[in-house]
Tab-separated table of C-alpha atoms in Angstrom:
chain	number	residue	atom	x	y	z
U	20	MET	CA	124.162	53.535	27.666
U	21	GLY	CA	124.444	55.462	30.826
U	22	ALA	CA	122.568	54.572	33.989
U	23	HIS	CA	120.345	57.207	35.618
U	24	ALA	CA	121.790	58.733	38.765
U	25	ALA	CA	119.744	58.792	41.921
U	26	PRO	CA	118.937	62.249	43.205
U	27	ALA	CA	121.267	63.394	45.987
U	28	ARG	CA	119.793	63.494	49.485
U	29	HIS	CA	120.040	66.771	51.189
U	30	ARG	CA	122.121	66.746	54.383
U	31	ARG	CA	120.077	69.402	56.100
U	32	ALA	CA	116.884	67.419	55.943
U	33	ALA	CA	118.523	64.289	57.179
U	34	ARG	CA	120.160	66.097	60.072
U	35	ARG	CA	116.904	67.770	61.015
U	36	PHE	CA	115.073	64.424	61.072
U	37	ARG	CA	117.923	62.826	63.157
U	38	ASP	CA	117.810	65.669	65.683
U	39	ARG	CA	114.074	65.179	66.173
U	40	THR	CA	114.367	61.460	66.642
U	41	GLU	CA	117.281	61.673	69.096
U	42	ASP	CA	115.034	63.564	71.545
U	43	ARG	CA	112.606	60.672	71.594
U	44	HIS	CA	115.233	58.020	72.424
U	45	THR	CA	113.841	56.101	75.362
U	46	LEU	CA	117.186	55.122	76.893
U	47	ARG	CA	118.099	58.805	77.180
U	48	TRP	CA	115.524	59.348	79.981
U	49	ALA	CA	114.934	55.737	81.131
U	50	LEU	CA	118.504	55.011	82.278
U	51	PRO	CA	118.886	58.113	84.534
U	52	THR	CA	115.342	57.516	85.867
U	53	THR	CA	116.222	53.947	86.801
U	54	LEU	CA	119.536	54.903	88.246
U	55	GLY	CA	117.916	57.644	90.318
U	56	PHE	CA	115.175	55.307	91.499
U	57	LEU	CA	117.675	52.635	92.633
U	58	TYR	CA	119.938	55.227	94.200
U	59	GLY	CA	117.132	56.758	96.169
U	60	LEU	CA	115.833	53.404	97.260
U	61	TYR	CA	119.229	52.412	98.549
U	62	ALA	CA	119.841	55.756	100.239
U	63	GLY	CA	116.514	55.555	101.948
U	64	PHE	CA	117.337	52.068	103.065
U	65	LEU	CA	120.702	53.110	104.503
U	66	ASP	CA	119.176	56.092	106.257
U	67	ARG	CA	116.608	53.851	107.936
U	68	GLY	CA	119.326	51.736	109.660
U	69	GLU	CA	117.899	49.318	112.146
U	70	GLY	CA	114.676	51.156	112.952
U	71	PRO	CA	111.300	51.181	111.193
U	72	THR	CA	110.669	53.090	107.985
U	73	ASN	CA	109.259	56.555	108.499
U	74	TRP	CA	108.394	59.482	106.321
U	75	GLY	CA	111.821	61.056	106.873
U	76	ASN	CA	113.542	58.050	105.267
U	77	VAL	CA	111.172	58.071	102.363
U	78	VAL	CA	111.711	61.832	101.725
U	79	PHE	CA	115.472	61.413	102.132
U	80	GLY	CA	115.510	58.666	99.607
U	81	LEU	CA	113.219	60.500	97.207
U	82	VAL	CA	115.305	63.683	97.268
U	83	SER	CA	118.535	61.740	96.880
U	84	GLY	CA	117.183	59.743	93.941
U	85	VAL	CA	115.781	62.843	92.200
U	86	VAL	CA	119.116	64.767	92.549
U	87	PHE	CA	121.189	61.807	91.372
U	88	GLY	CA	118.858	61.185	88.489
U	89	LEU	CA	118.769	64.832	87.324
U	90	LEU	CA	122.623	64.992	87.536
U	91	SER	CA	123.031	61.824	85.475
U	92	TYR	CA	120.387	63.053	82.929
U	93	GLY	CA	122.287	66.329	82.666
U	94	ILE	CA	125.591	64.652	82.073
U	95	GLY	CA	123.961	62.247	79.496
U	96	ARG	CA	122.413	65.247	77.605
U	97	THR	CA	125.614	67.327	77.414
U	98	GLN	CA	128.188	64.519	76.985
U	99	ARG	CA	128.472	64.942	73.191
U	100	ALA	CA	129.513	68.553	73.591
U	101	MET	CA	132.315	67.748	76.053
U	102	PRO	CA	135.805	66.482	75.194
U	103	ARG	CA	136.544	62.978	76.337
U	104	GLU	CA	138.702	64.080	79.222
U	105	LEU	CA	135.912	66.248	80.633
U	106	ARG	CA	133.325	63.470	79.972
U	107	GLY	CA	135.497	60.999	81.952
U	108	LEU	CA	135.931	63.534	84.721
U	109	ALA	CA	132.175	64.195	84.920
U	110	TYR	CA	131.219	60.525	85.116
U	111	GLY	CA	133.996	59.936	87.641
U	112	ALA	CA	132.942	62.845	89.804
U	113	LEU	CA	129.271	61.763	89.744
U	114	THR	CA	130.091	58.180	90.640
U	115	GLY	CA	132.617	59.082	93.245
U	116	ILE	CA	130.462	61.671	94.948
U	117	GLY	CA	127.417	59.280	94.812
U	118	VAL	CA	129.294	56.338	96.344
U	119	GLY	CA	131.041	58.569	98.906
U	120	PHE	CA	127.654	60.006	99.962
U	121	LEU	CA	126.093	56.557	100.316
U	122	HIS	CA	128.998	55.479	102.356
U	123	SER	CA	128.610	58.388	104.711
U	124	VAL	CA	124.928	57.764	105.070
U	125	SER	CA	125.693	54.255	106.265
U	126	GLY	CA	127.393	55.754	109.313
U	127	ALA	CA	131.051	55.753	108.247
U	128	THR	CA	133.531	58.495	109.052
U	129	VAL	CA	134.002	61.481	106.802
U	130	LEU	CA	137.659	60.454	106.055
U	131	GLY	CA	136.602	56.872	105.182
U	132	SER	CA	133.817	58.145	102.932
U	133	SER	CA	136.139	60.611	101.222
U	134	VAL	CA	138.751	57.874	100.562
U	135	ILE	CA	136.176	55.468	99.132
U	136	GLY	CA	134.594	58.241	96.994
U	137	LEU	CA	138.004	59.285	95.643
U	138	LEU	CA	139.008	55.712	94.815
U	139	VAL	CA	135.795	54.851	93.072
U	140	GLY	CA	135.745	58.301	91.308
U	141	ALA	CA	139.284	57.857	90.027
U	142	SER	CA	138.477	54.309	88.887
U	143	MET	CA	135.405	55.446	87.089
U	144	PHE	CA	137.327	58.333	85.476
U	145	CYS	CA	139.959	55.866	84.131
U	146	ALA	CA	137.325	53.451	82.855
U	147	ALA	CA	135.167	56.171	81.228
U	148	PHE	CA	138.188	57.919	79.665
U	149	TYR	CA	139.405	54.555	78.247
U	150	PHE	CA	135.889	53.800	76.898
U	151	PHE	CA	135.560	57.228	75.255
U	152	TYR	CA	139.173	57.243	73.968
U	153	THR	CA	138.883	53.922	72.210
U	154	ARG	CA	135.480	54.642	70.688
U	155	GLU	CA	136.231	58.011	69.053
């Protein structure tokens, strides 16, 4: 006697449901928001230096954090459409530019900040490329 076969699930309905649930993923917006907040807090702290905190430091930190958060959110949203080399380059550029900018805010020279940014960016590119290469 033959067993009854289960009806086949349609791929279109499953894909449509998955697309709707991916937009609600909390980590997709929570991680860039947290990174932007911490980046802005640290940038404002570095801009303050030895003096008291004023509104200029707060606005500087807020703008820095919002820009960094939006850039990291944009990379996170478009990373699946990029090849792994471009993804590694995007994460390396974001990290290198971010660290170089923070280093320059602390009062370092432009050359020193550029070297630190390039070293950190190249390291992040290698780490991100390795991560994406081994997981695809």
